[in-house]
Amino acid sequence: MMRLFSPRKTTLMFVIRDKTRTPLENLEPVLREDIQKIWDSVPKPEAHKETPLSEFFHVEVVALSSYEEKEELFKEQVSNLRQRFFHSIAPGGLAGDRRGVVPASGFSFSAQEIWKVIKENKDLDLPAHKVMVATVRCEEIANEKYSSFTECESWCQLEEASRSDLVSGFGKKLNSLLHTSLTKYDSEATFFDEGVRSLKRKQLEEKLLQLAQPAHQAILGHLRSGTLEKFKEAFEKALNGGEKFSVAARNCTESYMALFDEGYQDAFVELANWDSSKVREKLRRDIDAHVASVQAAKLAELTSSYEVRVKEALYGPVESLFDGANNETWLSIRNLLRCETESAVRGLSSGLSGFDLDENARGKTITTLEDYAKGVIETKAREEAGRVVVRMKDRFSNLFAYDADSMPRVWTGKEDIRFITKTARVECLKLLSVMAAIRLDDTADNIEKILFTALLDPSSSAAAIKSNKAGDPLASSTWDQIPPAKTMITPVQCKTLWRQFMTETEYSVTQAISAQEANRRSNNWLPPPWAIVALLILGFNEFMTVLRNPLYLGLIFVGYLVIKAAWVQLDIPGQFRYGILAGLLSISTKLIPTIMNILRKLSEPAPVATTGANNPPRHLTAATKALENGSTRSSTASSGNKTEYSGHNKEQ
């Protein structure tokens, strides 16, 4: 137009489909800038070197909304744009500036002049006849060869096989089929125009390669997936064989990437310039992803095994240390934690040496194990703190009911119950102070002092509260110098738990005091001293009478024997075992028959046989046996009573 015609405007309309949220005011300047660059790069005649784009073209930019999101608005905008084509010469239409418009009466002459100019200008001349024939015939030959290739049985079998599995010699087979088809085209199109023939041959080659490329991509896909599976198997086998992780990963990766390259050479097509770098890169990414996943699993397994070891090494000993909690408990726990953590870290570091980890990842893994060990301690401590009252009661029971030799205490009246109780409570309060907070950091605190002052010494605690304007030291939810995250039992909870502990152990102390008093009363069988003095003074005459007449002594002795035998045979203590009334009724029914039986045995005549020094009279033997039986039963009953009483005291 610049060479042959005078400048006249033509409308260049750019339609932007599915406009996004970016305003059209921002998109239009970008398009206009690109169009201006194109105009500036176009070679122009001297007459129009400086002619602006606006002299030849009217540039217009139109944007249409998204069809998917705003279908109705899209259709409306398309309809409006269509009207601008239908009514191109109307105001707002797409016709140019009307400067080159020829009236209808001059159209015939104008068309002749246009054709004359085209024939005289070689750049605008129509192609020669032989070129036109070559174009049509070469295109027909190319289409025929393309159809023959698609219907070729060898190609169909090769394509079908490539869909399911890797085909050996795929590249050579496909290259042979392509070469055969192109050779046939060359033999039939050899006499046509060389330019046209070459152009159509190139188009045929592009179409054939475009048809065959999916099969080639399928072969590469099978090669990639097969190589990846073989890599996984070899990698797992190397790891199971004891090879270090990083060495196994590096060796297997290099080996199977080389195997992929060998497989690609078998699938390479000489006529095609296909690039396999994307498939190779995807295989490398898949291998790296598999190595990373296996590494993560192995690291998790390794870390988990050492976490289990740490838990087993800490859980039981920590529970034992809390069971015997004292002032050195947390120091022992810290030493135990440090020792077990260092041992586990050494083992973990040795295990991590087989992985190709940087210092940051290595340090993070070790830190995770150390934090886990601390978490085990804290979890166990909080678990033990949840049943601190049970442990306090057990400790109080052991210290209060058993002596230093672990023998059960028998409350005989000589024990200092107040001192024993205070000692046991002091130890229980130490246990409470130990369980009040987590002390994995070697920092001092005054929890024990506060608890002893507030709970064991009420007088000093009351005085301290009066002198201290802050009030009760246990009326708080936090400890001084102890962060809330390390607090297991708050001061308020300590006060509540101590009150509960005192209530639940008070019964044991009361029972011990009662048993001690009962023991004292049972052991004190003598009358009071004043009664003994009165008995001696008032019974002096009777004593003298008995002493002057020995017959009374014999009668008293016989009476003693009778009463003793009756006591044993009637089992007087056993009769009162079920109550006083039941005992009296039972004794009243058995008393007379028992006395008569004893007297009858005493009055039996002696045997007729000769009696010597070694054969005492029968009545004396019977009486002696009766007395012996009575004494034996008395001893047995007394032992039974003592045993029963001791058992009763133990239960108390």
PDB file of N, CA, C and O in Angstrom, residues 9 16 53 62 104 110 152 173 299 302 351 387 411 421 434 448 499 519 572 578:
ATOM      1  N   LYS A   9      -6.590   4.984   5.661  1.00  0.00           N
ATOM      2  CA  LYS A   9      -6.654   4.241   6.929  1.00  0.00           C
ATOM      3  C   LYS A   9      -7.425   2.925   6.792  1.00  0.00           C
ATOM      4  O   LYS A   9      -8.455   2.875   6.127  1.00  0.00           O
ATOM      5  N   ILE A  16      -9.824  -8.895  22.726  1.00  0.00           N
ATOM      6  CA  ILE A  16      -9.303  -9.674  23.881  1.00  0.00           C
ATOM      7  C   ILE A  16     -10.436 -10.517  24.433  1.00  0.00           C
ATOM      8  O   ILE A  16     -11.437 -10.001  24.918  1.00  0.00           O
ATOM      9  N   LEU A  53       2.095   5.663  12.187  1.00  0.00           N
ATOM     10  CA  LEU A  53       1.180   4.529  12.012  1.00  0.00           C
ATOM     11  C   LEU A  53      -0.254   4.997  11.828  1.00  0.00           C
ATOM     12  O   LEU A  53      -1.028   4.398  11.067  1.00  0.00           O
ATOM     13  N   VAL A  62     -10.739  -4.009  21.744  1.00  0.00           N
ATOM     14  CA  VAL A  62     -12.040  -4.347  22.323  1.00  0.00           C
ATOM     15  C   VAL A  62     -11.843  -5.544  23.263  1.00  0.00           C
ATOM     16  O   VAL A  62     -11.095  -6.472  22.941  1.00  0.00           O
ATOM     17  N   ALA A 104     -19.657   3.899  -7.295  1.00  0.00           N
ATOM     18  CA  ALA A 104     -20.052   2.687  -8.005  1.00  0.00           C
ATOM     19  C   ALA A 104     -19.928   2.862  -9.520  1.00  0.00           C
ATOM     20  O   ALA A 104     -19.587   1.917 -10.249  1.00  0.00           O
ATOM     21  N   SER A 110     -11.761   1.408 -12.129  1.00  0.00           N
ATOM     22  CA  SER A 110     -10.849   1.256 -10.993  1.00  0.00           C
ATOM     23  C   SER A 110     -10.319  -0.174 -10.898  1.00  0.00           C
ATOM     24  O   SER A 110      -9.128  -0.410 -10.643  1.00  0.00           O
ATOM     25  N   CYS A 152      -0.997 -48.473   7.093  1.00  0.00           N
ATOM     26  CA  CYS A 152       0.031 -49.510   7.013  1.00  0.00           C
ATOM     27  C   CYS A 152      -0.074 -50.445   8.221  1.00  0.00           C
ATOM     28  O   CYS A 152      -0.171 -49.999   9.377  1.00  0.00           O
ATOM     29  N   LYS A 173      12.547 -49.177  13.733  1.00  0.00           N
ATOM     30  CA  LYS A 173      11.335 -49.570  13.022  1.00  0.00           C
ATOM     31  C   LYS A 173      10.556 -48.358  12.532  1.00  0.00           C
ATOM     32  O   LYS A 173      10.127 -48.301  11.371  1.00  0.00           O
ATOM     33  N   LEU A 299      14.587 -41.839  58.190  1.00  0.00           N
ATOM     34  CA  LEU A 299      14.909 -40.935  59.292  1.00  0.00           C
ATOM     35  C   LEU A 299      13.842 -40.997  60.375  1.00  0.00           C
ATOM     36  O   LEU A 299      14.153 -40.995  61.573  1.00  0.00           O
ATOM     37  N   LEU A 302      14.366 -44.251  62.173  1.00  0.00           N
ATOM     38  CA  LEU A 302      15.548 -44.178  63.042  1.00  0.00           C
ATOM     39  C   LEU A 302      15.258 -43.328  64.267  1.00  0.00           C
ATOM     40  O   LEU A 302      15.558 -43.722  65.409  1.00  0.00           O
ATOM     41  N   GLY A 351      23.904 -43.121  63.330  1.00  0.00           N
ATOM     42  CA  GLY A 351      22.951 -43.548  62.313  1.00  0.00           C
ATOM     43  C   GLY A 351      22.765 -42.516  61.211  1.00  0.00           C
ATOM     44  O   GLY A 351      22.558 -42.862  60.044  1.00  0.00           O
ATOM     45  N   ARG A 387      -1.495 -37.985  90.681  1.00  0.00           N
ATOM     46  CA  ARG A 387      -1.858 -38.880  91.785  1.00  0.00           C
ATOM     47  C   ARG A 387      -0.913 -38.681  92.966  1.00  0.00           C
ATOM     48  O   ARG A 387      -0.488 -39.645  93.609  1.00  0.00           O
ATOM     49  N   TRP A 411       1.526 -50.740 118.838  1.00  0.00           N
ATOM     50  CA  TRP A 411       1.362 -49.558 119.693  1.00  0.00           C
ATOM     51  C   TRP A 411       1.228 -50.022 121.157  1.00  0.00           C
ATOM     52  O   TRP A 411       0.132 -50.247 121.656  1.00  0.00           O
ATOM     53  N   THR A 421       4.181 -39.057 113.698  1.00  0.00           N
ATOM     54  CA  THR A 421       3.243 -38.415 112.766  1.00  0.00           C
ATOM     55  C   THR A 421       3.879 -37.214 112.085  1.00  0.00           C
ATOM     56  O   THR A 421       3.772 -37.037 110.860  1.00  0.00           O
ATOM     57  N   VAL A 434       8.313 -31.584  95.793  1.00  0.00           N
ATOM     58  CA  VAL A 434       9.034 -32.100  94.624  1.00  0.00           C
ATOM     59  C   VAL A 434       8.112 -32.150  93.410  1.00  0.00           C
ATOM     60  O   VAL A 434       8.516 -31.834  92.280  1.00  0.00           O
ATOM     61  N   GLU A 448       9.579 -25.495  98.640  1.00  0.00           N
ATOM     62  CA  GLU A 448       9.574 -26.320  99.848  1.00  0.00           C
ATOM     63  C   GLU A 448       9.470 -25.451 101.096  1.00  0.00           C
ATOM     64  O   GLU A 448       8.721 -25.769 102.032  1.00  0.00           O
ATOM     65  N   ARG A 499      -4.918 -30.436 102.547  1.00  0.00           N
ATOM     66  CA  ARG A 499      -6.104 -30.562 103.395  1.00  0.00           C
ATOM     67  C   ARG A 499      -6.763 -31.931 103.175  1.00  0.00           C
ATOM     68  O   ARG A 499      -7.178 -32.604 104.128  1.00  0.00           O
ATOM     69  N   ASN A 519      -3.943 -50.681 124.831  1.00  0.00           N
ATOM     70  CA  ASN A 519      -2.830 -51.529 125.265  1.00  0.00           C
ATOM     71  C   ASN A 519      -2.379 -51.171 126.670  1.00  0.00           C
ATOM     72  O   ASN A 519      -2.060 -52.026 127.485  1.00  0.00           O
ATOM     73  N   ILE A 572     -13.624 -69.016 129.755  1.00  0.00           N
ATOM     74  CA  ILE A 572     -14.304 -67.761 130.118  1.00  0.00           C
ATOM     75  C   ILE A 572     -14.057 -66.655 129.089  1.00  0.00           C
ATOM     76  O   ILE A 572     -15.012 -65.992 128.653  1.00  0.00           O
ATOM     77  N   TYR A 578     -18.699 -63.006 122.093  1.00  0.00           N
ATOM     78  CA  TYR A 578     -19.869 -62.557 121.326  1.00  0.00           C
ATOM     79  C   TYR A 578     -20.781 -61.637 122.128  1.00  0.00           C
ATOM     80  O   TYR A 578     -21.949 -61.473 121.806  1.00  0.00           O
TER      81      TYR A 578
END
